[in-house]
Coordinates of C-alpha atoms (C1' of nucleotides) in Angstrom, one line a residue:
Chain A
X166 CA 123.1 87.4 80.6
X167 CA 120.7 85.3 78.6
X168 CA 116.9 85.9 78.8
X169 CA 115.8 84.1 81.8
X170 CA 118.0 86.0 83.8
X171 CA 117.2 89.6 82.4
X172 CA 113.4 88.5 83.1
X173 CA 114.5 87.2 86.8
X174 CA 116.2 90.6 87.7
X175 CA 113.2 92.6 86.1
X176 CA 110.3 90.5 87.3
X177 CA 112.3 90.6 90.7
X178 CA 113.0 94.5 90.8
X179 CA 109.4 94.9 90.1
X180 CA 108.5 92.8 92.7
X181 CA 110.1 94.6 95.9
X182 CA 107.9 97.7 94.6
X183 CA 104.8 94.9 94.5
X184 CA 106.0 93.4 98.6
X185 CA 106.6 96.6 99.7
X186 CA 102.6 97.4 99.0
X187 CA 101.4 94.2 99.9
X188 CA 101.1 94.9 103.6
X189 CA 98.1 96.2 104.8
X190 CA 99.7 99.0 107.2
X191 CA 101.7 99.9 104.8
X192 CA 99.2 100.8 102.2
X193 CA 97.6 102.7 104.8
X194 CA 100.5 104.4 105.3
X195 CA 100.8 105.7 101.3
X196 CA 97.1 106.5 101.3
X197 CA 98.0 108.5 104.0
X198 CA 101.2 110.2 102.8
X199 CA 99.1 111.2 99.7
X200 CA 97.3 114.1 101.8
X201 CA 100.4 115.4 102.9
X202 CA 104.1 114.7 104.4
X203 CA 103.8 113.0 107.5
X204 CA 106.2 112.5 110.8
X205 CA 106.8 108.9 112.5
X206 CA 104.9 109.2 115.2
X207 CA 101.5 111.2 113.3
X208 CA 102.3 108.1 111.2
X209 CA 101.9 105.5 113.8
X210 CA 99.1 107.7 115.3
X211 CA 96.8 107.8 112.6
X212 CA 97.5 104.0 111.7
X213 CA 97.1 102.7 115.2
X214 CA 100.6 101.0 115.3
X215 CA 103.9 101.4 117.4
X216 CA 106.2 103.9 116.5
X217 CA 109.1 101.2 115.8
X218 CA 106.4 99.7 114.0
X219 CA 105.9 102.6 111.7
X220 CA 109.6 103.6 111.6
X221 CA 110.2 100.3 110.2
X222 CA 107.6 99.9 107.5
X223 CA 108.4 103.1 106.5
X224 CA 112.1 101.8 105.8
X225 CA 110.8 99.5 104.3
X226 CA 108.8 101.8 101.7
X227 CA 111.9 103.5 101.3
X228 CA 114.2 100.8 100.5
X229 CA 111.6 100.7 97.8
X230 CA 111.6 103.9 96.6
X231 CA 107.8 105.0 97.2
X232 CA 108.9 107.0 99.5
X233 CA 111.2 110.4 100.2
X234 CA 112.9 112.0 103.4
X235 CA 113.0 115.2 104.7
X236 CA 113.5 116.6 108.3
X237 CA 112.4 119.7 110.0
X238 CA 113.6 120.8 113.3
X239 CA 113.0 117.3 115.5
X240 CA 111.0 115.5 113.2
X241 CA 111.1 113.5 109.9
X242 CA 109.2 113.9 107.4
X243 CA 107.8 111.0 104.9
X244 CA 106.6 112.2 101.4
X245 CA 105.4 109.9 98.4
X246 CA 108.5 109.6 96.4
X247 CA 106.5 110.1 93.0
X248 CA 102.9 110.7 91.8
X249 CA 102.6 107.1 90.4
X250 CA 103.0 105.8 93.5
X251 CA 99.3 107.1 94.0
X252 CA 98.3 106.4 90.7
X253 CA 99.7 102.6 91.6
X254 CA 97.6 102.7 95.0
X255 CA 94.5 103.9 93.4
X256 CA 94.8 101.2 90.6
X257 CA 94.8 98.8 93.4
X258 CA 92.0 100.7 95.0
X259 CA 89.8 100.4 92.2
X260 CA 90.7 96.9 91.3
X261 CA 90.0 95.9 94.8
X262 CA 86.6 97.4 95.0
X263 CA 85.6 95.9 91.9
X264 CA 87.0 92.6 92.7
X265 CA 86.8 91.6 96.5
X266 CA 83.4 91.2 97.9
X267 CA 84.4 91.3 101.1
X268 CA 85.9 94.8 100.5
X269 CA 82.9 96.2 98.9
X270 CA 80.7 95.4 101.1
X271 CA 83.1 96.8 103.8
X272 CA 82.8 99.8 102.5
X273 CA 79.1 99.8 101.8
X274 CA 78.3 98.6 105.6
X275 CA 80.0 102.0 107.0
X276 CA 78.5 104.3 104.6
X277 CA 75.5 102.5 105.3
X278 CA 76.0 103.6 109.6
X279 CA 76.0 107.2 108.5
X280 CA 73.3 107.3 106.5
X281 CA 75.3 108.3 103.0
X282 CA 74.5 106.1 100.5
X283 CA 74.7 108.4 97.5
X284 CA 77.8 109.4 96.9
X285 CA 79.0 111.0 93.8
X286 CA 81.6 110.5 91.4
X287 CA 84.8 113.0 90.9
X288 CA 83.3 113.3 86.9
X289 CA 80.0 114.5 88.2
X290 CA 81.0 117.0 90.7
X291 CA 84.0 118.4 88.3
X292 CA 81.4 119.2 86.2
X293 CA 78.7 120.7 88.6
X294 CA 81.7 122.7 89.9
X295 CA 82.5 124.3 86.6
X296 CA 79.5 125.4 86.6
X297 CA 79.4 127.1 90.0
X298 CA 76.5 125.2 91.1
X299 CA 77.4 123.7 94.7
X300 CA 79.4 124.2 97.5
X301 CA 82.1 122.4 98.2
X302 CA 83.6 121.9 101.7
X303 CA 87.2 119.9 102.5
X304 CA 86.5 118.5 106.3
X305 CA 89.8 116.8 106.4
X306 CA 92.4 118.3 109.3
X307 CA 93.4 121.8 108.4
X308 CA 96.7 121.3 107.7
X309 CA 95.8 119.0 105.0
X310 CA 93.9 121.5 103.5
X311 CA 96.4 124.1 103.2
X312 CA 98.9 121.8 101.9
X313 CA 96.6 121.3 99.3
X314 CA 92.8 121.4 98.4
X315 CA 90.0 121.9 96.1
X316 CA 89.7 124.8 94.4
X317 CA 86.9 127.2 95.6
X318 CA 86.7 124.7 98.5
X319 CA 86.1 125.8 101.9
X320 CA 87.8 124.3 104.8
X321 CA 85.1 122.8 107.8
X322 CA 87.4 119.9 109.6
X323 CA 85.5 117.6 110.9
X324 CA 85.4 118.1 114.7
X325 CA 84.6 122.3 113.6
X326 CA 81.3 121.6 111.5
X327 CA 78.9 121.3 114.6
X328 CA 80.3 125.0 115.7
X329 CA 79.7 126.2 111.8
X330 CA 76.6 125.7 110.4
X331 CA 75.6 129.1 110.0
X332 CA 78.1 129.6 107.6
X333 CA 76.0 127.3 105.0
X334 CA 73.4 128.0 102.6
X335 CA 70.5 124.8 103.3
X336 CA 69.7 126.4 99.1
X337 CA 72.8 125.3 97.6
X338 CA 73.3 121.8 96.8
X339 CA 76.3 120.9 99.6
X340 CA 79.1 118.4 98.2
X341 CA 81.7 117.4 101.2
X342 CA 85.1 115.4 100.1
X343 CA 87.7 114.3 102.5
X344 CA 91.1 112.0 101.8
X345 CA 89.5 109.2 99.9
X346 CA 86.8 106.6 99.5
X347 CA 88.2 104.8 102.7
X348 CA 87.8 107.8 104.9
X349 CA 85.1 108.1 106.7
X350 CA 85.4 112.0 107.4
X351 CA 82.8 112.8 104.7
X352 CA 80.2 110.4 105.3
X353 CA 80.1 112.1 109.3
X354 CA 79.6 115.6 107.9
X355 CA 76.8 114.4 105.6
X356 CA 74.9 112.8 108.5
X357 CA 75.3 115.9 110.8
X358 CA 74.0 117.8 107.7
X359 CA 71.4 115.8 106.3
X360 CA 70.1 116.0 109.9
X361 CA 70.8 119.8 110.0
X362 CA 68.0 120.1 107.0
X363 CA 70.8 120.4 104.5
X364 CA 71.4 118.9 101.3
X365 CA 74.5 117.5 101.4
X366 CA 76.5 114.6 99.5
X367 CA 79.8 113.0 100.0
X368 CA 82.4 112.9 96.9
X369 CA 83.6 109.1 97.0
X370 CA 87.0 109.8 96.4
X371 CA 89.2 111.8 97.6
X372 CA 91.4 114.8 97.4
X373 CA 94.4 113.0 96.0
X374 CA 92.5 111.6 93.0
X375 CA 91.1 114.6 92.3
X376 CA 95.0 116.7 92.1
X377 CA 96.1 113.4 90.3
X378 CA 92.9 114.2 87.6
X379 CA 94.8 117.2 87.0
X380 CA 91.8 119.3 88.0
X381 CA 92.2 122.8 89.5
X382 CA 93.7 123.0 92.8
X383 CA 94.9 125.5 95.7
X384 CA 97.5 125.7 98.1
X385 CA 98.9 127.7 100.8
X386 CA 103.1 128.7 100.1
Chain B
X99 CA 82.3 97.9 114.1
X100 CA 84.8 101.0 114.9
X101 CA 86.6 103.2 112.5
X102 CA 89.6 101.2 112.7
X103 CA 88.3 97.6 112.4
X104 CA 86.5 99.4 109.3
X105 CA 89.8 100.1 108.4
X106 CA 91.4 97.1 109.1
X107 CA 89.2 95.5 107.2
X108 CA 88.9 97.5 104.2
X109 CA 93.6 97.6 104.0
X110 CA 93.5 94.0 104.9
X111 CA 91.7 92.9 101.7
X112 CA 93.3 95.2 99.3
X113 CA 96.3 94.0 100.8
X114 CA 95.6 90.5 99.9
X115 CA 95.1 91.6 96.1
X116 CA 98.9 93.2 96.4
X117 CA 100.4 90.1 98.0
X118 CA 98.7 88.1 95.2
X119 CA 100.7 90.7 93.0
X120 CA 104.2 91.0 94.9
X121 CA 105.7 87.8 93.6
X122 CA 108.4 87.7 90.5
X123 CA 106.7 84.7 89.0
X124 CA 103.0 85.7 89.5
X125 CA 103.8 89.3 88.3
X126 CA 105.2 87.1 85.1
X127 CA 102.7 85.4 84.8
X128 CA 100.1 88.3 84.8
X129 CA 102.3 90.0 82.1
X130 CA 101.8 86.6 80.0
X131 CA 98.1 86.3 80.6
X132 CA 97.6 90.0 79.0
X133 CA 98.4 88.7 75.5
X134 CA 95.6 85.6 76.1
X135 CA 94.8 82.9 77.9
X136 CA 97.4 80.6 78.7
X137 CA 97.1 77.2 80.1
X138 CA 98.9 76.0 83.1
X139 CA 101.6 73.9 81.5
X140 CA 102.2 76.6 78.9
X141 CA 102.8 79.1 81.5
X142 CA 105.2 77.0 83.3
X143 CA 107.2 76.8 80.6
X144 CA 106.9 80.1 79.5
X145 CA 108.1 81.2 83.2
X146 CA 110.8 78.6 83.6
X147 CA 109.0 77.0 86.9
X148 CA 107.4 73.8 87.2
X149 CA 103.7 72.6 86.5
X150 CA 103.2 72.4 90.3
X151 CA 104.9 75.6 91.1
X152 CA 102.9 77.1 88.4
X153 CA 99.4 75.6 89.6
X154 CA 100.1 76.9 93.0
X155 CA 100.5 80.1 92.0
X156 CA 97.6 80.4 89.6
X157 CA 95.4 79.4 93.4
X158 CA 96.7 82.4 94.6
X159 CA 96.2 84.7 91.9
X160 CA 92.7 82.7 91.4
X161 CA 92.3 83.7 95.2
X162 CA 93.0 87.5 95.1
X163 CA 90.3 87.3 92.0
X164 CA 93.0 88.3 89.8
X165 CA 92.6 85.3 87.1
X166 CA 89.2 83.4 86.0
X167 CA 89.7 79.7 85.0
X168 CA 88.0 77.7 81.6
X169 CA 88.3 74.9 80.4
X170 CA 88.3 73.8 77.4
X171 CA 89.2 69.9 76.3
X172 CA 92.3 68.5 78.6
X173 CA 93.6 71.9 79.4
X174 CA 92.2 74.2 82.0
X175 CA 92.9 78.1 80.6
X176 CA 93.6 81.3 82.4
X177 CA 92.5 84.4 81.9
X178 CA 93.0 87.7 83.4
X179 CA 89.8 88.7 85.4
X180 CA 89.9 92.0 84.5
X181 CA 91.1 95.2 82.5
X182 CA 92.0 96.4 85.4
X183 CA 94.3 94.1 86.6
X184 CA 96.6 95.2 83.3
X185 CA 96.2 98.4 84.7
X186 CA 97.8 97.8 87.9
X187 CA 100.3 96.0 86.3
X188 CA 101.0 98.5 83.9
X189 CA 101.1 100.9 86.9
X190 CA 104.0 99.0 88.8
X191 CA 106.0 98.7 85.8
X192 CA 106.1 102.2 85.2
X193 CA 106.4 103.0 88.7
X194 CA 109.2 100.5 88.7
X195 CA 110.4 101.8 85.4
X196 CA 111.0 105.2 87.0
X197 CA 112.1 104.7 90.5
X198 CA 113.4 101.2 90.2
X199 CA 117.5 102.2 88.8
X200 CA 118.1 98.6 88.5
X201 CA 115.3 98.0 86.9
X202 CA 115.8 100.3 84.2
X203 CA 119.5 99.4 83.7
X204 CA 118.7 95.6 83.2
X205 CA 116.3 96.8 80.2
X206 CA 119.2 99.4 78.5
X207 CA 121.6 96.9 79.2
X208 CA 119.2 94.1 77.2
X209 CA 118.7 96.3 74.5
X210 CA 122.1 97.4 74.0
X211 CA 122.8 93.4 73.4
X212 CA 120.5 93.9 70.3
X213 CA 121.6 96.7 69.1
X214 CA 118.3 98.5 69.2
X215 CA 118.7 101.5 71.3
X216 CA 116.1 104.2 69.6
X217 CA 112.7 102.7 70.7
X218 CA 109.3 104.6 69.9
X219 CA 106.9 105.3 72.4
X220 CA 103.0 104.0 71.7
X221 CA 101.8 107.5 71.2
X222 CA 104.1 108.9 68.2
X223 CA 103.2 105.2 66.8
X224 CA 99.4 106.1 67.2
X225 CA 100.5 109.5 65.1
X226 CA 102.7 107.5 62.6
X227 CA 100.0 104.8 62.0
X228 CA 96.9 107.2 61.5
X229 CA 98.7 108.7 58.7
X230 CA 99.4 105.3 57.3
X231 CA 103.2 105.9 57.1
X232 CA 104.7 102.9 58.3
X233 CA 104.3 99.6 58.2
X234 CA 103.7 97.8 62.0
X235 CA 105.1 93.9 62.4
X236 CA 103.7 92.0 65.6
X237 CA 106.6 89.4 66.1
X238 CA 104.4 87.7 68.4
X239 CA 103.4 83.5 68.0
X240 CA 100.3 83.8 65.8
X241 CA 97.8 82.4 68.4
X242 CA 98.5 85.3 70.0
X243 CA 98.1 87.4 67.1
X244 CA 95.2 85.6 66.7
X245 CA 93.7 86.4 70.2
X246 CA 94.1 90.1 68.8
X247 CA 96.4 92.2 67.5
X248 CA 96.9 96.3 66.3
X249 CA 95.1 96.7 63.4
X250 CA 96.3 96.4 59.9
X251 CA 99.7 94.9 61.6
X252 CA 101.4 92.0 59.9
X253 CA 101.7 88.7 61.8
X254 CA 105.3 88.0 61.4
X255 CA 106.1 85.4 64.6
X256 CA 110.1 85.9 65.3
X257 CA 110.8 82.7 64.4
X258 CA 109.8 83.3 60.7
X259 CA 111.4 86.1 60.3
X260 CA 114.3 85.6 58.3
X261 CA 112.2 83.4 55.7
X262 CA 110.1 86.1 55.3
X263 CA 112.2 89.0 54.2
X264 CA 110.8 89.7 50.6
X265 CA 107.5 90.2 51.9
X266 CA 109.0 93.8 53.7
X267 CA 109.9 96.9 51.6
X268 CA 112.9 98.8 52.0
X269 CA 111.7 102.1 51.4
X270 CA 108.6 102.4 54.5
X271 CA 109.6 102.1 58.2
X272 CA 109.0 99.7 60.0
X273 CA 107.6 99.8 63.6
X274 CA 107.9 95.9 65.2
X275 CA 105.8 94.9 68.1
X276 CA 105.4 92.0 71.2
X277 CA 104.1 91.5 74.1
X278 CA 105.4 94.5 75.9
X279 CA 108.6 96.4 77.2
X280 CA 110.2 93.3 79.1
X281 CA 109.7 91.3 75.8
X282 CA 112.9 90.6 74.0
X283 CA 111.3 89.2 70.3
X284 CA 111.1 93.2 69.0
X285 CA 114.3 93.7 70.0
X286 CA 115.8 90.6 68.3
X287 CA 113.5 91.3 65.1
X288 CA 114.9 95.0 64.5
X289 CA 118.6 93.8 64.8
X290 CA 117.6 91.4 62.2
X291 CA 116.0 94.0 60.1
X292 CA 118.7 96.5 60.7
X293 CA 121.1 94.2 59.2
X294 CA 119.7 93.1 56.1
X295 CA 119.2 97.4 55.1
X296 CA 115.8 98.0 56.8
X297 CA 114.5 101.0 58.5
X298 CA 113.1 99.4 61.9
X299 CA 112.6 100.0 65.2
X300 CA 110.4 98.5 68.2
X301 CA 107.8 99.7 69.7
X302 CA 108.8 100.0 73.7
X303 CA 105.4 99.1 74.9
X304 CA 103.1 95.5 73.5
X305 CA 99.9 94.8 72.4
X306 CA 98.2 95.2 75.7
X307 CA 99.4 98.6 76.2
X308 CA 97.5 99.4 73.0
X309 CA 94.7 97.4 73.2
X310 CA 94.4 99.3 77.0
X311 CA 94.6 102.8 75.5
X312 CA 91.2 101.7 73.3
X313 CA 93.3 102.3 70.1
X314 CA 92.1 100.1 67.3
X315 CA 92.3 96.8 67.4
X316 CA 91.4 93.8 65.5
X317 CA 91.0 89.9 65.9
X318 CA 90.0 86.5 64.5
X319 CA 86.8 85.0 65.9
Chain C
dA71 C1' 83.0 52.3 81.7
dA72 C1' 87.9 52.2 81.2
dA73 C1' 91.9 54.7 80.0
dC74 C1' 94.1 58.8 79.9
dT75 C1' 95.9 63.4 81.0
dA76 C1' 96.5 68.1 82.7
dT77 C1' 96.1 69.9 86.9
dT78 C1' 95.9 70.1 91.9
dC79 C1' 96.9 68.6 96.4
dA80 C1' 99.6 67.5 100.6
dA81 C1' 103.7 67.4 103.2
dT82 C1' 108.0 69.2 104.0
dA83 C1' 112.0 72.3 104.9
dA84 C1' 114.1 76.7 104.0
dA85 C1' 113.5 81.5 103.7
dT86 C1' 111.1 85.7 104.5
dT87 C1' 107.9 88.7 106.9
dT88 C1' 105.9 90.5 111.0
dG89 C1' 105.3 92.9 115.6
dT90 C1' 107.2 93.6 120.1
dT91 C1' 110.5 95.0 123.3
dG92 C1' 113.8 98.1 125.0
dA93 C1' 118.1 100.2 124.1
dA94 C1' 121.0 103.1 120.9
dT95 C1' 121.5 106.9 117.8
dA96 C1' 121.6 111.0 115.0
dG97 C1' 120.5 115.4 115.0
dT98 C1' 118.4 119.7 116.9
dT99 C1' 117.9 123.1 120.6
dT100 C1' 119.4 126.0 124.0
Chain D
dA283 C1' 128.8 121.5 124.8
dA284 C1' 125.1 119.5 127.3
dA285 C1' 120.4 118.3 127.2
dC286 C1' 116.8 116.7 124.7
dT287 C1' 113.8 114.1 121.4
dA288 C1' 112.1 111.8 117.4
dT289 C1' 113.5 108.0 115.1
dT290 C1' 116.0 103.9 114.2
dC291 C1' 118.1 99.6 115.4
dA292 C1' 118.8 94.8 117.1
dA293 C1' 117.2 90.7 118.8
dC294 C1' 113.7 87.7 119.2
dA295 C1' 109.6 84.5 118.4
dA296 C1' 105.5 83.6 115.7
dA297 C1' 103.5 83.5 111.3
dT298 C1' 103.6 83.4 106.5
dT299 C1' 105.6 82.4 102.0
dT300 C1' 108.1 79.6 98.8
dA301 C1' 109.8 75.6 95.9
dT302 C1' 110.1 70.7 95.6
dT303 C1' 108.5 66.2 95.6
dG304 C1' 105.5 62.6 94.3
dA305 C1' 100.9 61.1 94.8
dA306 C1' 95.9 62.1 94.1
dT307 C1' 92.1 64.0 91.5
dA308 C1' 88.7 65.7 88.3
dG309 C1' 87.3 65.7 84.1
dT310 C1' 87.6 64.4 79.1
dT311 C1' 88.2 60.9 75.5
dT312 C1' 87.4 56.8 73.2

DNA sequence: AAACTATTCAATAAATTTGTTGAATAGTTT
DNA sequence: AAACTATTCAACAAATTTATTGAATAGTTT
């Protein structure tokens, strides 16, 4: 084996991981498999795709090894196969929104339609948090939450914050978080509660970035 | 615009970045560019394609926004467009490192060929060269030495090396470098080394790895 | 301005990727 | 063991990616 060939096999093993995040469902998919394990058809659901569709990107992802298996009573279960797989996908993230226009301002236009246009960085709020100086609510889908959450964080989904207000101090400075910069989750709760009288932010990213920071977490056995 | 042509939108332009990314050649080529800029005919030959092949992939990596172009006299240089895009890379390659088994048995089995089996990771190196004990050889070619290099290494381009034996004591240890883990010039400098009585080993990651960790650095205006 | 040169372009065929459809399957429940 | 169900498979057509060829081009030299 001389040293073209070693470089064609490793260049090449490398990039199947590269194709099989270089479709635009499928790196929905992983964004969404960093909240928590999903089934095919939640899969397909939350994507808006078939579920052959799904099924069959998510072979693919497996054949790649970003992804892991695991069944429970009728259903299948996808996990990330490894915590660099995020690390990879928010690499991409970041390089994406610092690179692609069109991506930026993507983003910016929607944040933009709720009304939450200062967002604030995972450094930032770590610190405020060590210091016990906001409140911090997770409005993503409750079952996301107790797989895994904030610390201290209180869980408000979404489509329960209306129905909960009462439960918030319009005092303490109000930070909301959700699954990531691309989820849109966060932004809604800050316009309801900016219009509530509260003062209320959006972290830009997301719970996965913050568990991947290494800072402290919870989670329901 | 709705939540999911938000979406679509925001997945379909990262994705383009990833498919700029998921090709063996392009993903060699971004490996080369890390080291400095390289101009098109120089990369063809580096990569074992042809100038046209070459060009055409440089569009789409230009495309994505992954590479900026200069020119300077006949030759148009490219450049990586960003740090971040050595992070990304970096990130696949250890994802692909890790979960890839092929992968990882194409680089044991290339090592093994040279003999050199006991590589040291970048961070005991950072330890080993802060207390001054060993002496650090970049095997790279000099202009890329030139471009920049670890600070207070020795340009020694693999080429050279046998003419240049005396200038190396037997007594310190020597740590060779390159361009980075899939780079075969350490591996054939420390069988060299090891032959004629001298206590080497490579470094398994390059100069960008280091440079990307902000340890110190130097160059030649 | 003419000569020169590295790079890009255009056209092509082969290979791969993609989404859709509906049927098949593997595995769990009861 | 039979019934049930989420998931996968197989087959297809459309779209995209890829490498090759040789000519065209943009820009620098002299």
């Amino acid at each position: 084996m001389d040293k073209r060939d070693f470089k064609n096999e490793v260049y090449g093993e490398l990039s199947k991981i590269s194709k099989a995040m270089s479709n635009p469902h499928r790196i929905e998919i992983i964004d969404l498999l960093a909240q928590r394990p999903y089934a095919v058809e939640e899969i397909a659901s939350c994507t808006s795709i078939s579920t052959a569709n799904a099924s069959q990107h998510l072979q693919v992802l497996k054949s790649a090894g970003l992804v892991t298996v695991n069944r429970r009573g009728y259903f299948i279960y996808y996990s990330l196969a490894s915590e660099k797989v995020f690390d990879v996908w928010r690499g991409l993230r970041e390089l994406g929104i610092e690179q692609s226009s069109k991506a930026r301002e993507a983003v910016d236009r929607f944040r933009m339609n709720y009304h939450s246009l200062q967002p604030a960085g995972i450094d930032e709020i770590y610190e405020k948090v060590s210091k016990g100086k906001i409140t911090l609510i997770d409005v993503r889908p409750e079952d996301e939450f107790i797989y895994g959450h904030i610390q201290n964080a209180l869980s408000i989904p979404i489509d329960k914050l209306v129905s909960r207000l009462e439960e918030l101090s319009k005092e303490m400075e109000i930070i909301v978080y959700c699954r990531g910069p691309f989820c849109i989750y966060a932004d809604q709760a800050v316009e309801i509660l900016t219009k509530e009288g509260f003062n209320a932010n959006r972290m830009i990213e997301g719970y996965p970035d913050w568990k991947s920071r290494n800072f402290p977490v919870s989670f329901s056995a």
